[in-house]
Amino acid sequence: LGDKFELGKNMYDITQGADALFVVTEWSEFRTPELDTLKKNLKQPNIFDGRNIFNPVKMKQLGFNYYCIGRQALTEVES
């Protein structure tokens, strides 16, 4: 895997300077993250949520580019 794969102590370590966060687990520590910290760590506030653990309306309100996989996208009416 070389330089294409990096391990960290926690989710905040691995998001430092990352282009996006892909959520592919339902582990409890990923359900209630410090969203302000995640947003500061990411180069762009991009989150791809494959487990649909976050509320799309709240994520948009917080300024994230939030993409929930397998769930209907937000419409302008909902935002």
mmCIF file of C-alpha atoms in Angstrom:
data_model
loop_
_atom_site.group_PDB
_atom_site.id
_atom_site.type_symbol
_atom_site.label_atom_id
_atom_site.label_comp_id
_atom_site.label_asym_id
_atom_site.label_seq_id
_atom_site.Cartn_x
_atom_site.Cartn_y
_atom_site.Cartn_z
ATOM 1 C CA LEU A 1 0.000 0.000 0.000
ATOM 2 C CA GLY A 2 2.978 2.289 0.480
ATOM 3 C CA ASP A 3 2.224 5.996 0.554
ATOM 4 C CA LYS A 4 -1.395 5.531 -0.551
ATOM 5 C CA PHE A 5 -2.630 4.336 2.828
ATOM 6 C CA GLU A 6 -2.197 6.087 6.145
ATOM 7 C CA LEU A 7 -3.180 5.067 9.665
ATOM 8 C CA GLY A 8 -3.992 7.442 12.488
ATOM 9 C CA LYS A 9 -4.804 7.310 16.176
ATOM 10 C CA ASN A 10 -8.342 8.610 15.684
ATOM 11 C CA MET A 11 -10.683 10.130 13.113
ATOM 12 C CA TYR A 12 -9.281 13.595 13.701
ATOM 13 C CA ASP A 13 -5.734 12.490 12.882
ATOM 14 C CA ILE A 14 -6.785 10.908 9.616
ATOM 15 C CA THR A 15 -8.863 13.885 8.471
ATOM 16 C CA GLN A 16 -6.076 16.431 8.941
ATOM 17 C CA GLY A 17 -5.504 17.843 5.441
ATOM 18 C CA ALA A 18 -7.719 15.234 3.745
ATOM 19 C CA ASP A 19 -9.767 16.098 0.674
ATOM 20 C CA ALA A 20 -12.840 14.251 1.968
ATOM 21 C CA LEU A 21 -14.156 11.905 4.625
ATOM 22 C CA PHE A 22 -15.798 8.652 3.533
ATOM 23 C CA VAL A 23 -17.888 7.062 6.275
ATOM 24 C CA VAL A 24 -18.187 3.318 5.739
ATOM 25 C CA THR A 25 -18.718 2.137 9.317
ATOM 26 C CA GLU A 26 -21.381 2.530 11.980
ATOM 27 C CA TRP A 27 -18.920 2.432 14.875
ATOM 28 C CA SER A 28 -20.148 4.603 17.726
ATOM 29 C CA GLU A 29 -17.206 7.023 17.654
ATOM 30 C CA PHE A 30 -18.187 8.025 14.125
ATOM 31 C CA ARG A 31 -21.809 8.698 15.071
ATOM 32 C CA THR A 32 -21.129 11.761 17.228
ATOM 33 C CA PRO A 33 -17.955 13.443 15.988
ATOM 34 C CA GLU A 34 -16.879 16.986 16.755
ATOM 35 C CA LEU A 35 -18.147 18.360 13.450
ATOM 36 C CA ASP A 36 -16.373 21.723 13.869
ATOM 37 C CA THR A 37 -13.047 19.896 14.225
ATOM 38 C CA LEU A 38 -13.743 17.714 11.189
ATOM 39 C CA LYS A 39 -14.628 20.775 9.115
ATOM 40 C CA LYS A 40 -11.416 22.552 10.151
ATOM 41 C CA ASN A 41 -9.303 19.471 9.404
ATOM 42 C CA LEU A 42 -10.635 18.798 5.914
ATOM 43 C CA LYS A 43 -9.265 20.796 2.958
ATOM 44 C CA GLN A 44 -12.851 21.015 1.716
ATOM 45 C CA PRO A 45 -15.842 20.093 3.911
ATOM 46 C CA ASN A 46 -16.697 16.998 1.839
ATOM 47 C CA ILE A 47 -18.327 14.024 3.547
ATOM 48 C CA PHE A 48 -19.521 10.923 1.722
ATOM 49 C CA ASP A 49 -21.717 8.942 4.087
ATOM 50 C CA GLY A 50 -22.171 5.333 3.065
ATOM 51 C CA ARG A 51 -23.962 4.440 6.298
ATOM 52 C CA ASN A 52 -26.376 7.427 6.461
ATOM 53 C CA ILE A 53 -25.474 8.225 10.044
ATOM 54 C CA PHE A 54 -25.726 12.021 9.745
ATOM 55 C CA ASN A 55 -28.735 14.261 9.217
ATOM 56 C CA PRO A 56 -28.490 15.790 5.713
ATOM 57 C CA VAL A 57 -30.282 19.014 6.692
ATOM 58 C CA LYS A 58 -27.999 19.582 9.690
ATOM 59 C CA MET A 59 -24.872 18.839 7.646
ATOM 60 C CA LYS A 60 -25.878 21.367 4.995
ATOM 61 C CA GLN A 61 -26.659 23.962 7.692
ATOM 62 C CA LEU A 62 -23.159 23.408 9.124
ATOM 63 C CA GLY A 63 -21.609 24.076 5.718
ATOM 64 C CA PHE A 64 -20.635 20.555 4.696
ATOM 65 C CA ASN A 65 -20.813 19.205 1.166
ATOM 66 C CA TYR A 66 -22.688 16.144 2.314
ATOM 67 C CA TYR A 67 -23.345 13.180 0.065
ATOM 68 C CA CYS A 68 -25.427 10.389 1.537
ATOM 69 C CA ILE A 69 -25.197 7.142 -0.369
ATOM 70 C CA GLY A 70 -28.462 5.291 -1.003
ATOM 71 C CA ARG A 71 -30.656 8.067 0.372
ATOM 72 C CA GLN A 72 -32.542 10.714 -1.569
ATOM 73 C CA ALA A 73 -30.569 13.936 -1.941
ATOM 74 C CA LEU A 74 -31.746 17.189 -0.390
ATOM 75 C CA THR A 75 -33.874 19.395 -2.571
ATOM 76 C CA GLU A 76 -33.970 23.172 -2.476
ATOM 77 C CA VAL A 77 -37.313 22.953 -0.620
ATOM 78 C CA GLU A 78 -35.748 20.962 2.238
ATOM 79 C CA SER A 79 -32.685 23.164 2.637
#
